[in-house]
Amino acid sequence: MTDQATPAETTADLWNSIDGLWAWLEANRPVGGREGVLLRMLKLSEEVGEVAQAVIGATGQNPRKGVTHTWEDVQGELCDVVITALVALRTLTPDAREVFAGHLARVTERSLG
């Protein structure tokens, strides 16, 4: 018996976590309605900016600051982007899992044939 999860279990865990995060954010958001949805989408830009900041910090591109981040920091920030994007998708549709799977299949087919 192995301790590793199957792909189906991993996918279920991912979407259960996304649903949980979405529900928590919905219960605690200070701004509702259309404006709240737009702000949820803008959160993605903030997270992408944090990836850029971490890459600049990992490469020491700011001479005033030097090396301030690691490549592990960049990995974490990229994970935050993915999580934020999936929560944003869930905000737009309760069928986020199916929408994402369908889109991934189209992109894969287009790119890999």
Short mmCIF file of C-alpha atoms in Angstrom, two decimals:
data_model
loop_
_atom_site.label_atom_id
_atom_site.label_comp_id
_atom_site.label_asym_id
_atom_site.label_seq_id
_atom_site.Cartn_x
_atom_site.Cartn_y
_atom_site.Cartn_z
CA MET A 1 0.00 0.00 0.00
CA THR A 2 1.37 3.42 -0.95
CA ASP A 3 0.92 6.74 0.81
CA GLN A 4 0.71 8.64 -2.49
CA ALA A 5 -2.65 9.99 -3.57
CA THR A 6 -4.11 9.02 -6.92
CA PRO A 7 -4.60 11.79 -9.52
CA ALA A 8 -8.37 11.68 -8.87
CA GLU A 9 -7.83 12.11 -5.11
CA THR A 10 -5.36 14.93 -5.70
CA THR A 11 -7.82 16.68 -8.03
CA ALA A 12 -10.66 16.25 -5.53
CA ASP A 13 -8.46 17.65 -2.75
CA LEU A 14 -7.52 20.62 -4.93
CA TRP A 15 -11.11 21.51 -5.76
CA ASN A 16 -12.32 20.87 -2.20
CA SER A 17 -9.68 23.33 -1.02
CA ILE A 18 -10.64 25.87 -3.69
CA ASP A 19 -14.32 25.55 -2.74
CA GLY A 20 -13.41 26.00 0.93
CA LEU A 21 -11.29 29.07 0.26
CA TRP A 22 -14.02 30.53 -1.96
CA ALA A 23 -16.66 29.97 0.73
CA TRP A 24 -14.44 31.56 3.38
CA LEU A 25 -13.79 34.60 1.18
CA GLU A 26 -17.49 34.92 0.32
CA ALA A 27 -18.41 34.87 4.01
CA ASN A 28 -15.80 37.51 4.86
CA ARG A 29 -15.69 39.88 1.91
CA PRO A 30 -16.19 43.53 2.81
CA VAL A 31 -17.48 44.48 -0.66
CA GLY A 32 -20.21 42.53 -2.39
CA GLY A 33 -21.94 42.54 -5.73
CA ARG A 34 -20.27 43.35 -9.01
CA GLU A 35 -17.59 45.47 -7.35
CA GLY A 36 -16.64 42.57 -5.08
CA VAL A 37 -16.30 40.26 -8.08
CA LEU A 38 -14.09 42.79 -9.87
CA LEU A 39 -11.91 43.18 -6.79
CA ARG A 40 -11.55 39.39 -6.60
CA MET A 41 -10.27 39.41 -10.20
CA LEU A 42 -7.84 42.25 -9.44
CA LYS A 43 -6.33 40.17 -6.63
CA LEU A 44 -4.79 38.06 -9.38
CA SER A 45 -2.77 41.06 -10.63
CA GLU A 46 -1.50 41.65 -7.11
CA GLU A 47 -0.31 38.05 -6.85
CA VAL A 48 1.43 38.20 -10.26
CA GLY A 49 3.21 41.34 -9.07
CA GLU A 50 4.47 39.39 -6.06
CA VAL A 51 5.94 36.79 -8.44
CA ALA A 52 7.79 39.58 -10.25
CA GLN A 53 9.03 41.00 -6.95
CA ALA A 54 10.28 37.57 -5.86
CA VAL A 55 12.09 36.97 -9.18
CA ILE A 56 13.76 40.38 -8.94
CA GLY A 57 14.71 39.57 -5.36
CA ALA A 58 16.00 36.08 -6.21
CA THR A 59 18.22 37.44 -8.98
CA GLY A 60 19.41 40.47 -7.03
CA GLN A 61 18.31 42.83 -9.80
CA ASN A 62 17.77 45.73 -7.42
CA PRO A 63 21.31 46.84 -6.51
CA ARG A 64 20.03 48.79 -3.52
CA LYS A 65 18.44 45.68 -2.00
CA GLY A 66 20.54 42.83 -3.38
CA VAL A 67 19.26 39.26 -3.09
CA THR A 68 16.11 39.35 -0.97
CA HIS A 69 14.26 36.20 -2.08
CA THR A 70 14.94 32.58 -2.96
CA TRP A 71 13.68 30.51 -5.87
CA GLU A 72 11.56 28.69 -3.30
CA ASP A 73 9.91 32.07 -2.61
CA VAL A 74 9.18 32.34 -6.35
CA GLN A 75 7.62 28.86 -6.29
CA GLY A 76 5.38 29.87 -3.40
CA GLU A 77 4.31 33.05 -5.17
CA LEU A 78 3.51 31.08 -8.33
CA CYS A 79 1.36 28.75 -6.23
CA ASP A 80 -0.45 31.80 -4.85
CA VAL A 81 -1.18 32.90 -8.44
CA VAL A 82 -2.66 29.50 -9.29
CA ILE A 83 -4.78 29.40 -6.13
CA THR A 84 -5.99 32.96 -6.66
CA ALA A 85 -6.87 32.24 -10.29
CA LEU A 86 -8.83 29.12 -9.37
CA VAL A 87 -10.71 30.96 -6.61
CA ALA A 88 -11.48 33.76 -9.10
CA LEU A 89 -12.79 31.18 -11.56
CA ARG A 90 -14.91 29.64 -8.79
CA THR A 91 -16.26 33.12 -8.07
CA LEU A 92 -17.53 33.34 -11.65
CA THR A 93 -19.04 29.86 -11.82
CA PRO A 94 -19.94 27.02 -9.48
CA ASP A 95 -18.81 24.73 -12.35
CA ALA A 96 -15.19 25.88 -12.07
CA ARG A 97 -13.83 22.32 -12.03
CA GLU A 98 -15.57 21.43 -15.30
CA VAL A 99 -14.76 24.78 -16.94
CA PHE A 100 -11.08 24.41 -16.07
CA ALA A 101 -10.89 20.77 -17.17
CA GLY A 102 -12.52 21.59 -20.50
CA HIS A 103 -10.25 24.54 -21.12
CA LEU A 104 -7.14 22.56 -20.16
CA ALA A 105 -8.17 19.80 -22.58
CA ARG A 106 -8.59 22.34 -25.42
CA VAL A 107 -5.24 24.01 -24.71
CA THR A 108 -3.51 20.62 -24.45
CA GLU A 109 -5.02 19.41 -27.71
CA ARG A 110 -4.16 22.65 -29.49
CA SER A 111 -0.59 22.64 -28.20
CA LEU A 112 0.30 18.95 -28.13
CA GLY A 113 -2.08 17.58 -30.75
#
